[in-house]
């Protein structure tokens, strides 16, 4: 798979990504929203919010 094909695949799978620009917590990822359902703690979700080491669905 070429780099261009990989980029195209990621663009199709991920709807939105937000990161902390100021260095924020340990994990720079603030929000991930997908174009498909994912399973977290037995629930189907499309959006995951992170605050430090804790996530919220």
C-alpha positions as protocol buffer text, in pm:
chain_id: "A"
residue {
  index: 1
  type: UNK
  ca { x: 0 y: 0 z: 0 }
}
residue {
  index: 2
  type: UNK
  ca { x: 145 y: 335 z: -100 }
}
residue {
  index: 3
  type: UNK
  ca { x: 161 y: 635 z: 133 }
}
residue {
  index: 4
  type: UNK
  ca { x: -111 y: 806 z: -69 }
}
residue {
  index: 5
  type: UNK
  ca { x: -341 y: 502 z: -33 }
}
residue {
  index: 6
  type: UNK
  ca { x: -276 y: 492 z: 344 }
}
residue {
  index: 7
  type: UNK
  ca { x: -361 y: 862 z: 374 }
}
residue {
  index: 8
  type: UNK
  ca { x: -681 y: 813 z: 174 }
}
residue {
  index: 9
  type: UNK
  ca { x: -786 y: 522 z: 398 }
}
residue {
  index: 10
  type: UNK
  ca { x: -730 y: 723 z: 716 }
}
residue {
  index: 11
  type: UNK
  ca { x: -928 y: 1016 z: 575 }
}
residue {
  index: 12
  type: UNK
  ca { x: -1221 y: 779 z: 508 }
}
residue {
  index: 13
  type: UNK
  ca { x: -1211 y: 623 z: 856 }
}
residue {
  index: 14
  type: UNK
  ca { x: -1163 y: 930 z: 1075 }
}
residue {
  index: 15
  type: UNK
  ca { x: -1421 y: 1207 z: 1078 }
}
residue {
  index: 16
  type: UNK
  ca { x: -1247 y: 1446 z: 1321 }
}
residue {
  index: 17
  type: UNK
  ca { x: -939 y: 1461 z: 1542 }
}
residue {
  index: 18
  type: UNK
  ca { x: -869 y: 1732 z: 1800 }
}
residue {
  index: 19
  type: UNK
  ca { x: -539 y: 1766 z: 1982 }
}
residue {
  index: 20
  type: UNK
  ca { x: -408 y: 1985 z: 2263 }
}
residue {
  index: 21
  type: UNK
  ca { x: -177 y: 2240 z: 2101 }
}
residue {
  index: 22
  type: UNK
  ca { x: -29 y: 2370 z: 2426 }
}
residue {
  index: 23
  type: UNK
  ca { x: 129 y: 2041 z: 2530 }
}
residue {
  index: 24
  type: UNK
  ca { x: -169 y: 1968 z: 2756 }
}
residue {
  index: 25
  type: UNK
  ca { x: -188 y: 1636 z: 2939 }
}
residue {
  index: 26
  type: UNK
  ca { x: 31 y: 1330 z: 2875 }
}
residue {
  index: 27
  type: UNK
  ca { x: -181 y: 1231 z: 2577 }
}
residue {
  index: 28
  type: UNK
  ca { x: -210 y: 1514 z: 2323 }
}
residue {
  index: 29
  type: UNK
  ca { x: -531 y: 1366 z: 2178 }
}
residue {
  index: 30
  type: UNK
  ca { x: -841 y: 1552 z: 2294 }
}
residue {
  index: 31
  type: UNK
  ca { x: -1114 y: 1402 z: 2073 }
}
residue {
  index: 32
  type: UNK
  ca { x: -1146 y: 1132 z: 1809 }
}
residue {
  index: 33
  type: UNK
  ca { x: -1459 y: 1091 z: 1602 }
}
residue {
  index: 34
  type: UNK
  ca { x: -1486 y: 804 z: 1354 }
}
residue {
  index: 35
  type: UNK
  ca { x: -1704 y: 731 z: 1052 }
}
residue {
  index: 36
  type: UNK
  ca { x: -1784 y: 388 z: 1198 }
}
residue {
  index: 37
  type: UNK
  ca { x: -1883 y: 244 z: 1533 }
}
residue {
  index: 38
  type: UNK
  ca { x: -1616 y: 134 z: 1781 }
}
residue {
  index: 39
  type: UNK
  ca { x: -1669 y: -64 z: 2101 }
}
residue {
  index: 40
  type: UNK
  ca { x: -1559 y: 81 z: 2436 }
}
residue {
  index: 41
  type: UNK
  ca { x: -1669 y: -68 z: 2766 }
}
residue {
  index: 42
  type: UNK
  ca { x: -1937 y: -272 z: 2589 }
}
residue {
  index: 43
  type: UNK
  ca { x: -2093 y: 30 z: 2417 }
}
residue {
  index: 44
  type: UNK
  ca { x: -2099 y: 129 z: 2050 }
}
residue {
  index: 45
  type: UNK
  ca { x: -1969 y: 483 z: 2004 }
}
residue {
  index: 46
  type: UNK
  ca { x: -1832 y: 701 z: 1728 }
}
residue {
  index: 47
  type: UNK
  ca { x: -1678 y: 976 z: 1941 }
}
residue {
  index: 48
  type: UNK
  ca { x: -1425 y: 950 z: 2224 }
}
residue {
  index: 49
  type: UNK
  ca { x: -1314 y: 1244 z: 2440 }
}
residue {
  index: 50
  type: UNK
  ca { x: -994 y: 1227 z: 2644 }
}
residue {
  index: 51
  type: UNK
  ca { x: -906 y: 1431 z: 2950 }
}
residue {
  index: 52
  type: UNK
  ca { x: -562 y: 1333 z: 3073 }
}
residue {
  index: 53
  type: UNK
  ca { x: -552 y: 955 z: 3106 }
}
residue {
  index: 54
  type: UNK
  ca { x: -934 y: 929 z: 3127 }
}
residue {
  index: 55
  type: UNK
  ca { x: -1170 y: 896 z: 2831 }
}
residue {
  index: 56
  type: UNK
  ca { x: -1539 y: 975 z: 2806 }
}
residue {
  index: 57
  type: UNK
  ca { x: -1784 y: 833 z: 2553 }
}
